[in-house]
mmCIF file of C-alpha atoms in Angstrom:
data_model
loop_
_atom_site.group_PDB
_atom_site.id
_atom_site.type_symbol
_atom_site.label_atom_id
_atom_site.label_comp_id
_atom_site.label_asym_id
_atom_site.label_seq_id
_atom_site.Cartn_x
_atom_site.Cartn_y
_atom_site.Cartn_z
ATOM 1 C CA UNK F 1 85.970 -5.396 59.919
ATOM 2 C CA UNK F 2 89.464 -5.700 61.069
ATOM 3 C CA UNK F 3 89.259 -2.591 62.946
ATOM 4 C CA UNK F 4 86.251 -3.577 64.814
ATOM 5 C CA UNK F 5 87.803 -7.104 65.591
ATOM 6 C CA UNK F 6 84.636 -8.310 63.398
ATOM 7 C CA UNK F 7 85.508 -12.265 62.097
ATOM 8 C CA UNK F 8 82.423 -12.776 60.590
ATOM 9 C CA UNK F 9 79.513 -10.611 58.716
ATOM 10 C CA UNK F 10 76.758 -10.513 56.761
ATOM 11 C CA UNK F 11 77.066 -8.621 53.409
ATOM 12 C CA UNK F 12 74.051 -6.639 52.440
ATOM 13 C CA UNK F 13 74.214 -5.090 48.563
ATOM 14 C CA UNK F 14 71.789 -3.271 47.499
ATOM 15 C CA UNK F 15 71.649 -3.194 43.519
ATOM 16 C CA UNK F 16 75.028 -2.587 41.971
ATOM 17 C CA UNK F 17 76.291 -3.148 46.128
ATOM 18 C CA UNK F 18 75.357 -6.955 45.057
ATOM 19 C CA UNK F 19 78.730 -6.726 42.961
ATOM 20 C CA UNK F 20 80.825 -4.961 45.795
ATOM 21 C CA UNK F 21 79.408 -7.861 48.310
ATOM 22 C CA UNK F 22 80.291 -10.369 45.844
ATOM 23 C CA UNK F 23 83.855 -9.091 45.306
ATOM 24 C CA UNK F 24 84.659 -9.007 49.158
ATOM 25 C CA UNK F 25 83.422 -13.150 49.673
ATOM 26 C CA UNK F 26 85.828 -13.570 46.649
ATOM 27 C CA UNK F 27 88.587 -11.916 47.976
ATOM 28 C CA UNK F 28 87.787 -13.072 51.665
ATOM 29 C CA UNK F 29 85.160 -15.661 52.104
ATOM 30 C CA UNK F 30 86.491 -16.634 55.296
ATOM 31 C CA UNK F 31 85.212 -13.335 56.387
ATOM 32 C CA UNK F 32 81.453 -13.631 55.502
ATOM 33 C CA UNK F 33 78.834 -15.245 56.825
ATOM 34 C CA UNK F 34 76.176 -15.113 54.513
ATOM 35 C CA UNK F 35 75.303 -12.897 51.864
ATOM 36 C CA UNK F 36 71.816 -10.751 50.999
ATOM 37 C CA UNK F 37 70.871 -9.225 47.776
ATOM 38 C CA UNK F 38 68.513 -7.353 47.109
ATOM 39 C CA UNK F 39 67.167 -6.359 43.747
ATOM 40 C CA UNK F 40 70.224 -7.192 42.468
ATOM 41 C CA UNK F 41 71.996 -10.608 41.179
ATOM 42 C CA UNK F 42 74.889 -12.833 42.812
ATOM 43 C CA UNK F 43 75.432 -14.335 39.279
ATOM 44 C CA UNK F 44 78.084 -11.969 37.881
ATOM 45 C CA UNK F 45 77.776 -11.104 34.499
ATOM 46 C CA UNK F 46 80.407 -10.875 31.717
ATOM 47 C CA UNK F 47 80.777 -8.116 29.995
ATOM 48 C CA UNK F 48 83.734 -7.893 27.315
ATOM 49 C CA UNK F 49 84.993 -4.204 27.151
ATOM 50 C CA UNK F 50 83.263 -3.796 23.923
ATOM 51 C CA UNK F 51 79.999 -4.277 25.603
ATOM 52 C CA UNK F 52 80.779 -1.998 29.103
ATOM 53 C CA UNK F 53 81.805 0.789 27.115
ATOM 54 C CA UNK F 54 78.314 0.487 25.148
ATOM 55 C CA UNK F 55 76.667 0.814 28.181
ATOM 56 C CA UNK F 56 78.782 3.350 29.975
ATOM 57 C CA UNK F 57 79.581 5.453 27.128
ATOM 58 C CA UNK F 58 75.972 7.516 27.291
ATOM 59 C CA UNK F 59 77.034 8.440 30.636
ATOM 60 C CA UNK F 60 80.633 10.201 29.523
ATOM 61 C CA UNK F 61 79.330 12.596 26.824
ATOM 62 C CA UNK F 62 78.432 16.316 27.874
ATOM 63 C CA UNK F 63 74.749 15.230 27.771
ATOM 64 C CA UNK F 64 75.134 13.412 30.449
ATOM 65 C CA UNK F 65 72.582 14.170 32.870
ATOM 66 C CA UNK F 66 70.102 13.678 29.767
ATOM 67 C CA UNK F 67 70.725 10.057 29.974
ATOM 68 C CA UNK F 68 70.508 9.823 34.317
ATOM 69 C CA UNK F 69 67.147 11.402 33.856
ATOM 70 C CA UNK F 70 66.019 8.699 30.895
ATOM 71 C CA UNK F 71 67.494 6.436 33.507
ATOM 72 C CA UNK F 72 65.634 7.711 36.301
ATOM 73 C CA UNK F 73 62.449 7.897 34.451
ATOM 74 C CA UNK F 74 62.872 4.236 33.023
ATOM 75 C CA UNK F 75 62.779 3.112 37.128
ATOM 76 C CA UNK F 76 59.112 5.072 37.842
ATOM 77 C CA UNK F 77 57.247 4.671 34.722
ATOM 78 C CA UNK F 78 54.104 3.996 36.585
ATOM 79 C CA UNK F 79 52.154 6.586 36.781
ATOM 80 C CA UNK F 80 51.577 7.772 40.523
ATOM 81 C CA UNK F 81 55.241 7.854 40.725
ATOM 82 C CA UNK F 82 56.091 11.473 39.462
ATOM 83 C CA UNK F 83 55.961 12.987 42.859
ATOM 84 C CA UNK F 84 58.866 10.451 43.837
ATOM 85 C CA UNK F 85 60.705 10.579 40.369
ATOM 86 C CA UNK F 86 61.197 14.708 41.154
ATOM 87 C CA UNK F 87 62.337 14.357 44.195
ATOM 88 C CA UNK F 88 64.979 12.270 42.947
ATOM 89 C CA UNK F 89 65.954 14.614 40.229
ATOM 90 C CA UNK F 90 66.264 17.372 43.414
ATOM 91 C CA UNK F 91 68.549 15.483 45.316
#
């Protein structure tokens, strides 16, 4: 924003981008001008490291990519959505 002599914008975060646009107001909220989320949530949630590491630790074992295709499969369960679920696994 600096660089482009930008004053003021409007933050758009898409899912987990919700947190990164919520994170620049706090640090510089004289620098935004509104904020947009979508499917995602401007109330930030507490998690106490005990809790984050539940939720991140399926994602640092050698199985990894096990649990990003439960993942994956968990956001198209309706069926119709296969076609759209593969090509996500392709890219």
């Amino acid at each position: 924003m600096s660089a482009a002599k930008v004053e003021q914008a409007t933050l758009v975060g898409h899912s987990m981008g919700v947190r990164v646009i919520c994170r620049v107001y706090g640090q510089a909220p004289e620098k935004v001008a509104a904020l947009v989320a979508v499917d995602g949530s401007l109330r930030m949630t507490k998690l106490s490291p005990a809790e984050a590491q539940k939720y991140i630790e399926p994602y640092q074992k050698l199985e990894y990519r096990e649990q990003v295709k439960r993942s994956v499969i968990s956001m198209f369960p309706t069926p119709g959505t296969e076609r759209l679920r593969s090509h996500v696994f392709d890219q």
